[in-house]
Short mmCIF file of C-alpha atoms in Angstrom, two decimals:
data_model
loop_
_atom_site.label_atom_id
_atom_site.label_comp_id
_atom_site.label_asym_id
_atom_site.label_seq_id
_atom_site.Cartn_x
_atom_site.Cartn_y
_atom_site.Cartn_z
CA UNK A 8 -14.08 -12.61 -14.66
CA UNK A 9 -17.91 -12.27 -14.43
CA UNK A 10 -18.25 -13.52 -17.74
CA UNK A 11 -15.27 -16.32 -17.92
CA UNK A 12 -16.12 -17.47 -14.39
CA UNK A 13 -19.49 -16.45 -12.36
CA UNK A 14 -20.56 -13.62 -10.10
CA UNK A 15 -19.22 -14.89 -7.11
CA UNK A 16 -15.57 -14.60 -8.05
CA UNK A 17 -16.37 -11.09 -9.95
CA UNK A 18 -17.31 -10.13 -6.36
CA UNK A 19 -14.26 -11.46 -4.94
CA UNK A 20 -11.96 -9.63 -7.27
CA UNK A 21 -14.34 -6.40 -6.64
CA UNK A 22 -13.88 -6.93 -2.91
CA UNK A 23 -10.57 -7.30 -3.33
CA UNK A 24 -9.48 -4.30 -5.69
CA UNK A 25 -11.45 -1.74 -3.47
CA UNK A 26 -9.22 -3.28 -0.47
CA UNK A 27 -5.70 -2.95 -2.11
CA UNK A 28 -6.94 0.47 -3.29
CA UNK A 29 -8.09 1.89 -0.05
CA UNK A 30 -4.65 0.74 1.75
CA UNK A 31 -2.69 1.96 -1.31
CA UNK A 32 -3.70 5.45 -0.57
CA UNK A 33 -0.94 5.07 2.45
CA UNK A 34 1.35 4.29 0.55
CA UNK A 35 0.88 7.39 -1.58
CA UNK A 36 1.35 9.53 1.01
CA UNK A 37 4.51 7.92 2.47
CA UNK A 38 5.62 8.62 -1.41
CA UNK A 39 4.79 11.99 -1.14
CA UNK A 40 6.91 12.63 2.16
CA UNK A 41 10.02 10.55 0.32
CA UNK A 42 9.68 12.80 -2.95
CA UNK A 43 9.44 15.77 -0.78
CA UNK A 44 11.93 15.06 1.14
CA UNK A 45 14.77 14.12 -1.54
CA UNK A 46 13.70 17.31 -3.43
CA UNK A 47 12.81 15.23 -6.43
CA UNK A 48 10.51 17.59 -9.59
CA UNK A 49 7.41 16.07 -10.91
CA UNK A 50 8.57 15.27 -14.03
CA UNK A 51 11.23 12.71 -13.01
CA UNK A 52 8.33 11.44 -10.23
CA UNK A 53 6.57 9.86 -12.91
CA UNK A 54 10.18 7.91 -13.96
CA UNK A 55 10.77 6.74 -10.35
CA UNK A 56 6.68 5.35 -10.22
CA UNK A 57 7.09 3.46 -13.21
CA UNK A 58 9.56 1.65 -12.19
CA UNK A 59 8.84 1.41 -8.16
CA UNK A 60 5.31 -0.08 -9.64
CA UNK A 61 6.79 -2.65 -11.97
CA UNK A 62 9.00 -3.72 -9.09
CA UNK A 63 6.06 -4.06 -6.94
CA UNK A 64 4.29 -6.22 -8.71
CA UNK A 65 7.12 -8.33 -9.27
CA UNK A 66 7.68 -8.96 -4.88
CA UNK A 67 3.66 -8.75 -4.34
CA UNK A 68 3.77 -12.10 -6.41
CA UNK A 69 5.58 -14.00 -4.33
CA UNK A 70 4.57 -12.65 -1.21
CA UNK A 71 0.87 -13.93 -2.49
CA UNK A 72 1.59 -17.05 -3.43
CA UNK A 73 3.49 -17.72 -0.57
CA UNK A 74 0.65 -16.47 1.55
CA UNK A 75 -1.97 -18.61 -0.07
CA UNK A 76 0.71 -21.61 0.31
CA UNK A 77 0.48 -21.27 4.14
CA UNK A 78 -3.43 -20.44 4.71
CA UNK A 79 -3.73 -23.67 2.66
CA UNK A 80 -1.72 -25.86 4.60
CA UNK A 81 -1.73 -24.08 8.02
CA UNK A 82 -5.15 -22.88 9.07
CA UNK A 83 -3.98 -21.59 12.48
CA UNK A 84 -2.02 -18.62 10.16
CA UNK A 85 -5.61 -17.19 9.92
CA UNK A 86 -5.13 -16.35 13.99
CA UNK A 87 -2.11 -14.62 13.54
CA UNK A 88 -2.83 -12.90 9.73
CA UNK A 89 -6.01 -11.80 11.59
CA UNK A 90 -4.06 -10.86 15.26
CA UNK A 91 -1.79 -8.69 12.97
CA UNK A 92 -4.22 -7.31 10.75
CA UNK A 93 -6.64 -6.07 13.75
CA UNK A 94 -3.02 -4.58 15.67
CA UNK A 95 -2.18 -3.29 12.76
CA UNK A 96 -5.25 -1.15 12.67
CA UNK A 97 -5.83 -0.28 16.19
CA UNK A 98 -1.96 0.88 16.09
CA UNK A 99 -3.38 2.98 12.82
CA UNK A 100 -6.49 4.19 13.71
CA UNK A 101 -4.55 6.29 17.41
CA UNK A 102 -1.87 7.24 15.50
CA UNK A 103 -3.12 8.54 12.17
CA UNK A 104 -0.74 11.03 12.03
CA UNK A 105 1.68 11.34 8.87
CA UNK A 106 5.34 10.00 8.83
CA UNK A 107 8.06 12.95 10.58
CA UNK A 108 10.24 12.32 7.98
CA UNK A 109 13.15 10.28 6.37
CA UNK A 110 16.22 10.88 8.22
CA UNK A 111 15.22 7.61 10.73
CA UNK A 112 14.18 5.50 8.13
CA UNK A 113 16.88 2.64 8.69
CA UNK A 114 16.96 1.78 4.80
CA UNK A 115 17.89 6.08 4.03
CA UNK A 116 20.44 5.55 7.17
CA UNK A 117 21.79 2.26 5.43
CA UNK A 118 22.06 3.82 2.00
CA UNK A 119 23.58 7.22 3.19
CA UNK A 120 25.90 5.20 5.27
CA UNK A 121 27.68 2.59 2.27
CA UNK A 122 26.49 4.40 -1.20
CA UNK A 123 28.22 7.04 -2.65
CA UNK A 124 25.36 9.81 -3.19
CA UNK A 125 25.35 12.46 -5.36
CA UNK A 126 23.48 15.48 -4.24
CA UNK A 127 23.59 17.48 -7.35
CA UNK A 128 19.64 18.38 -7.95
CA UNK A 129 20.52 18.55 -11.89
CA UNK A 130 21.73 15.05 -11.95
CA UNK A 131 19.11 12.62 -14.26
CA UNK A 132 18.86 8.66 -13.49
CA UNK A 133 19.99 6.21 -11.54
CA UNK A 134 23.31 6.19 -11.71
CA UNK A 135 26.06 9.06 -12.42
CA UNK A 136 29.70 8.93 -13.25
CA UNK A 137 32.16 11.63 -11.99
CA UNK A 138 35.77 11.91 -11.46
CA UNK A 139 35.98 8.13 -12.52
CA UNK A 140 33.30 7.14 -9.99
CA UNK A 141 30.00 6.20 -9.67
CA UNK A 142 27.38 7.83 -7.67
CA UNK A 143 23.58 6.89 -7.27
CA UNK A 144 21.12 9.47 -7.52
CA UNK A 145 18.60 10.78 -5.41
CA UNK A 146 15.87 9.12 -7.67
CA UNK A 147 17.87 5.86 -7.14
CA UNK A 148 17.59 6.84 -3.03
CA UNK A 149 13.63 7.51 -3.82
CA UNK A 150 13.43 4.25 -5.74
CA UNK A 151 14.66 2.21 -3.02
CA UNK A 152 12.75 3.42 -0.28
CA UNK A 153 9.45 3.31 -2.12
CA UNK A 154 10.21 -0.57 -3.24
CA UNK A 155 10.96 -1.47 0.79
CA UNK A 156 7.85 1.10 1.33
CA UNK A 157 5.20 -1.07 -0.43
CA UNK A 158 7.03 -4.12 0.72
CA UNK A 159 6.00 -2.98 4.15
CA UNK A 160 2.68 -2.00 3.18
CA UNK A 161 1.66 -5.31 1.13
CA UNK A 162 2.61 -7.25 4.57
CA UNK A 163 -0.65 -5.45 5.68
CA UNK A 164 -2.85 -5.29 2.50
CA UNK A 165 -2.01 -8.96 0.79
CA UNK A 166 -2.90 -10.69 4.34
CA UNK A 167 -5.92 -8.38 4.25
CA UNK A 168 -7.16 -9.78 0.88
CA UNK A 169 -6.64 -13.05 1.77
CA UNK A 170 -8.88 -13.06 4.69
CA UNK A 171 -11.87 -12.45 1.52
CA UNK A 172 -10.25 -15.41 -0.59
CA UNK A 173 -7.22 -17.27 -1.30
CA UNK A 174 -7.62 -17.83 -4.60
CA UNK A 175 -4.27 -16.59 -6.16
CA UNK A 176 -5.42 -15.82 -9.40
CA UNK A 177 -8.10 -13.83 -8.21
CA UNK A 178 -5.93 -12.01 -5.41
CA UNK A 179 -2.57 -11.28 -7.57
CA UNK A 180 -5.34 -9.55 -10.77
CA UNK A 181 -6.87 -7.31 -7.74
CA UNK A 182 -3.25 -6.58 -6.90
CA UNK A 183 -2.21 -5.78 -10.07
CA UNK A 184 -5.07 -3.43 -11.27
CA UNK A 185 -5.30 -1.78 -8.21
CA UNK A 186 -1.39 -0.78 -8.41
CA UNK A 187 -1.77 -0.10 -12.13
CA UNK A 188 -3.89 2.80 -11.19
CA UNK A 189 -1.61 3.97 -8.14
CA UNK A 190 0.35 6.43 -10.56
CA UNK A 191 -2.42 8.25 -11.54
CA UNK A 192 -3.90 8.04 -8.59
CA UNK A 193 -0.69 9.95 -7.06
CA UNK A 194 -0.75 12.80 -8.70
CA UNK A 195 -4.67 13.04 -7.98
CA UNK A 196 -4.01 13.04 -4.23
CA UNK A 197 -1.25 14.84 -3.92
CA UNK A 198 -3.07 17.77 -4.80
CA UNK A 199 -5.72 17.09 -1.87
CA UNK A 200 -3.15 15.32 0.52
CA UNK A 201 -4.24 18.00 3.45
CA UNK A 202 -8.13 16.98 2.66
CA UNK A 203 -7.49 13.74 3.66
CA UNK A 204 -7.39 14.35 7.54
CA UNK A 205 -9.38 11.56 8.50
CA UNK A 206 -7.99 8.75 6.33
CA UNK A 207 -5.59 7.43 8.18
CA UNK A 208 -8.88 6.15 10.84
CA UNK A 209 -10.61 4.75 7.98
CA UNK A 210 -8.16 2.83 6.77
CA UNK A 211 -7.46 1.37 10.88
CA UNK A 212 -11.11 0.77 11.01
CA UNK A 213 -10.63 -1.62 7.85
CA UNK A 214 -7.92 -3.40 9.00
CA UNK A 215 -9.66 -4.43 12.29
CA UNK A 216 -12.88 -4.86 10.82
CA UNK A 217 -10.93 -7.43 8.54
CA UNK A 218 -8.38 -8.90 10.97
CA UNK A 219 -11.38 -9.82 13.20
CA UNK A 220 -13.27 -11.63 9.78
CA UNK A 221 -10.26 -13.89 9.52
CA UNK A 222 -9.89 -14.54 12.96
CA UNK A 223 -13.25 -15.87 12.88
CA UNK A 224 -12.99 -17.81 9.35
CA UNK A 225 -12.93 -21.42 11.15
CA UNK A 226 -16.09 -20.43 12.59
CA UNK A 227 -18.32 -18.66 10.71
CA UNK A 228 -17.20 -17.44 6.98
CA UNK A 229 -18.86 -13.67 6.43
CA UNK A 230 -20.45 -13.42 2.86
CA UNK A 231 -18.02 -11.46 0.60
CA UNK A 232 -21.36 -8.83 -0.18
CA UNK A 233 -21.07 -8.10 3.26
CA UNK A 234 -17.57 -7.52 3.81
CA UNK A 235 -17.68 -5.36 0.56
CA UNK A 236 -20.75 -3.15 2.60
CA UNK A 237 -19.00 -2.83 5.39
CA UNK A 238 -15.95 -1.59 4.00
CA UNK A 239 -17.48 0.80 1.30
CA UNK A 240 -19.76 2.38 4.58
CA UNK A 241 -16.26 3.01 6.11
CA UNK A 242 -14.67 4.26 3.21
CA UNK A 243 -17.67 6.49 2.30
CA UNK A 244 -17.82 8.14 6.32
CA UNK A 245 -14.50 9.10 6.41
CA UNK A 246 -13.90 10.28 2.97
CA UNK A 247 -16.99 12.47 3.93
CA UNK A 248 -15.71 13.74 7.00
CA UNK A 249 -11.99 14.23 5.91
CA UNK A 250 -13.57 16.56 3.34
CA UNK A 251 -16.50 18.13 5.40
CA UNK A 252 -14.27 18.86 8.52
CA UNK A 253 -11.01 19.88 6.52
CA UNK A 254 -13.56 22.35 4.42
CA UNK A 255 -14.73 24.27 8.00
CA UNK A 256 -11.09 24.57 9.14
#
């Protein structure tokens, strides 16, 4: 992009990668509590990821060009993205606590209710046939609820990156590398998960910190160098303290 285009957009697409990345690291730990939960071995993990990130990428495109479609034509949406974004994050940052569990998520109480499940740990895939029927999988059950996970999660982070630019080009490529990396970047975290106490502020402190800049677009438009700053300074301060403060306990 710096070379094809100029600096400016390089910047953008920066600003916006290190955005969808930050917020991303929710998502991994709401994937960690589903694969945990189902019982579901590494090995097949990896499976489930490839396909809940192709999916993603597939909805993230239309919700961004549908978001960029209304910023475009309806500049009061910047109000309410920005009203949402800063809730969002206040909501976050005094209740950074993880996720009890699965049993009242109303997509697992939907599925267990009207799919026939098959609970046999040994089963492989999607889909399984016995007696003459067909029974999804508990990698199927994982599958869904990580695709309506990051469907939940991109209503926070797309709106988020839109508030730096609406370029679509430039916001779907920061999408897409940033969740190209998310797999990897799983199985990196999940080993330092508990390290991580502090996150879960950071990540609030963005989203109000950014909620706040698009609320204030019509007036005054904050340079993308300084939105970058601002958000690197937050990430660096709590990654530091999550690791400090989880080393002395």
């Amino acid at each position: 992009i710096y070379f094809s285009s100029n600096a400016e957009d390089a910047l953008l697409f920066f600003t916006g990668y290190v955005i969808e990345k930050s917020l991303s690291i929710d998502n991994i730990f709401v994937f960690l509590l589903i694969f945990s939960s189902l019982h579901i071995d590494i090995d097949h993990q990896r499976k489930i990821l490839y396909w809940g990130i192709l999916g993603a990428l597939i909805f993230r495109m239309g919700l961004i060009f549908i978001g960029v479609s209304v910023l475009t034509q309806y500049h009061f949406m910047y109000y309410l993205f920005g009203a949402f974004l800063a809730i969002t994050g206040i909501r976050l940052f005094f209740d950074a606590k993880p996720s009890p569990g699965i049993a009242s998520n109303p997509v697992y109480i939907l599925c267990r209710k009207f799919l026939p499940i098959s609970t046999d740990p040994m089963d492989r895939g999607f889909l399984v046939r016995k007696q003459g029927r067909y029974f999804v999988t508990a990698s199927f059950l994982a599958l869904i609820l990580i695709e309506t996970a990051d469907i939940v999660f991109a209503l926070d982070s797309i709106p988020a990156i839109l508030a730096v630019t609406t370029n679509s080009f430039i916001v779907y490529t920061s999408n897409v590398f940033a969740i190209l990396g998310l797999r990897s970047l799983y199985f990196v975290l999940a080993h330092y998960q508990k390290r991580l106490c502090y996150f879960g502020y950071g990540l609030g402190a963005i989203l109000v910190f950014i909620g706040g800049k698009m609320c204030l677009a019509p007036f005054y438009e904050l340079g993308v160098e300084v939105t970058l700053l601002v958000i690197s300074v937050i990430l660096g301060i709590t990654l530091f303290s999550s690791v400090y403060f989880s080393r002395e306990k």
